[in-house]
C-alpha positions as CSV (number, residue, x, y, z in Angstrom):
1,X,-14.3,9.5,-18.8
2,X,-15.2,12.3,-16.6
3,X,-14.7,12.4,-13.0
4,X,-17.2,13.1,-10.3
5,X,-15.9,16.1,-7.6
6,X,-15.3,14.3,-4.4
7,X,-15.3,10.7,-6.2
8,X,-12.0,8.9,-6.3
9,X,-10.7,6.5,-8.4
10,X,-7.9,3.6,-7.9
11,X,-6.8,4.0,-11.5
12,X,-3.4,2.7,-11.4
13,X,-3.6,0.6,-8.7
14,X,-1.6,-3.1,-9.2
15,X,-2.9,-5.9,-7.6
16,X,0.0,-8.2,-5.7
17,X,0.6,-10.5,-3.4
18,X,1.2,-8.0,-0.9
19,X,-1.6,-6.3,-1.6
20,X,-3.2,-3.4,-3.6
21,X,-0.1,-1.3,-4.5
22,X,-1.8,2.5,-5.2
23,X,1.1,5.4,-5.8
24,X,3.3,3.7,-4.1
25,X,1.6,2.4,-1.1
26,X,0.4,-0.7,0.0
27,X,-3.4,-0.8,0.8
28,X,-5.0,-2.9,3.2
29,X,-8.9,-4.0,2.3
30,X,-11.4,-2.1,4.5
31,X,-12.5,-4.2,7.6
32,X,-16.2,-4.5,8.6
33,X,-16.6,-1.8,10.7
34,X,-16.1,0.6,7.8
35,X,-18.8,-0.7,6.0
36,X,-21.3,2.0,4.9
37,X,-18.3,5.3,4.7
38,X,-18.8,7.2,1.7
39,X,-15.2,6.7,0.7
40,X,-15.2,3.4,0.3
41,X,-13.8,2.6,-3.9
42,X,-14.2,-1.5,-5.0
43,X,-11.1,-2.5,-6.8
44,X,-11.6,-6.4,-8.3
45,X,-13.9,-8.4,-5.7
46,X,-12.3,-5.9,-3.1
47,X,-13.6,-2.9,-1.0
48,X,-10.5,-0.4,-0.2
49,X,-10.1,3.0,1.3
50,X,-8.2,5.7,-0.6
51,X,-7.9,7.8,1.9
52,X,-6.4,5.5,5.1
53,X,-4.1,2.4,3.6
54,X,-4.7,0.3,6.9
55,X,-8.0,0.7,7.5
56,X,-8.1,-1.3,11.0
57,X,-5.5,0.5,12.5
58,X,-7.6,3.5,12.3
59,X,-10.5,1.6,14.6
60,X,-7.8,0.4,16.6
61,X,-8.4,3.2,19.1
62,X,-11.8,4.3,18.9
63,X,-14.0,5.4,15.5
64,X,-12.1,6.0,12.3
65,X,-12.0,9.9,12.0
66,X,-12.2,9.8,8.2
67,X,-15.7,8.0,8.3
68,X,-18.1,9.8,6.7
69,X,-21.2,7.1,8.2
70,X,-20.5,7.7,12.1
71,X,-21.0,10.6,14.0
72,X,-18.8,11.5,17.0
73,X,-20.3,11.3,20.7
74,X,-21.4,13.9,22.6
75,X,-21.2,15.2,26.0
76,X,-25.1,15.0,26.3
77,X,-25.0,15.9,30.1
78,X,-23.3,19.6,28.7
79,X,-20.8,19.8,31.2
80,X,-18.1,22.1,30.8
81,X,-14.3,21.7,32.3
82,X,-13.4,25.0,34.7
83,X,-10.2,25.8,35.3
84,X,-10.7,25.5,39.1
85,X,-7.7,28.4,39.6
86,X,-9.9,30.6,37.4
87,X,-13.3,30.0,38.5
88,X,-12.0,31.2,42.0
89,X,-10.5,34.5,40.6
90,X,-13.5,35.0,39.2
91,X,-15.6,34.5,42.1
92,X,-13.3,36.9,44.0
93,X,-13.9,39.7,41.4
94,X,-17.7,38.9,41.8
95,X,-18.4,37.5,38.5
């Protein structure tokens, strides 16, 4: 069976009570607002994420930074931070 680049596979993985046991690790099922990533692999009835083995705790704080179907926010208004202590050296040398 050949394997697509980028693709990956849960082959290996044991099914407990604990959970999905993959190399070791216990893996948590993805949680709703992952629905849609890219990385997302089904194992029996289940959707799981190779890459992040707890899944909510990486939406805990914010988006998941592994998610390949969300796009990070940006500053629209394109402000920029100054260093206040520069911007006044700068202003004394007349830039």
């Amino acid at each position: 069976m050949a394997k697509k680049k980028g693709i990956v596979s849960l082959e290996g993985a044991v099914k407990t009570d604990a959970g999905l046991t993959y190399k070791g690790v216990v893996m948590e099922p993805v949680v709703e607002k992952c629905e849609g990533c890219e990385r997302i692999v089904p194992f029996e009835d289940e959707q799981y994420c190779p890459t992040y083995a707890q899944p909510a705790r990486k939406w805990a704080n914010g988006v998941c930074n592994f998610a390949t179907h969300v796009r990070a926010e940006v500053d629209k208004a394109g402000k920029v931070k100054v260093n206040p202590l520069k911007a006044s050296k700068r202003a004394a040398r007349g830039r």
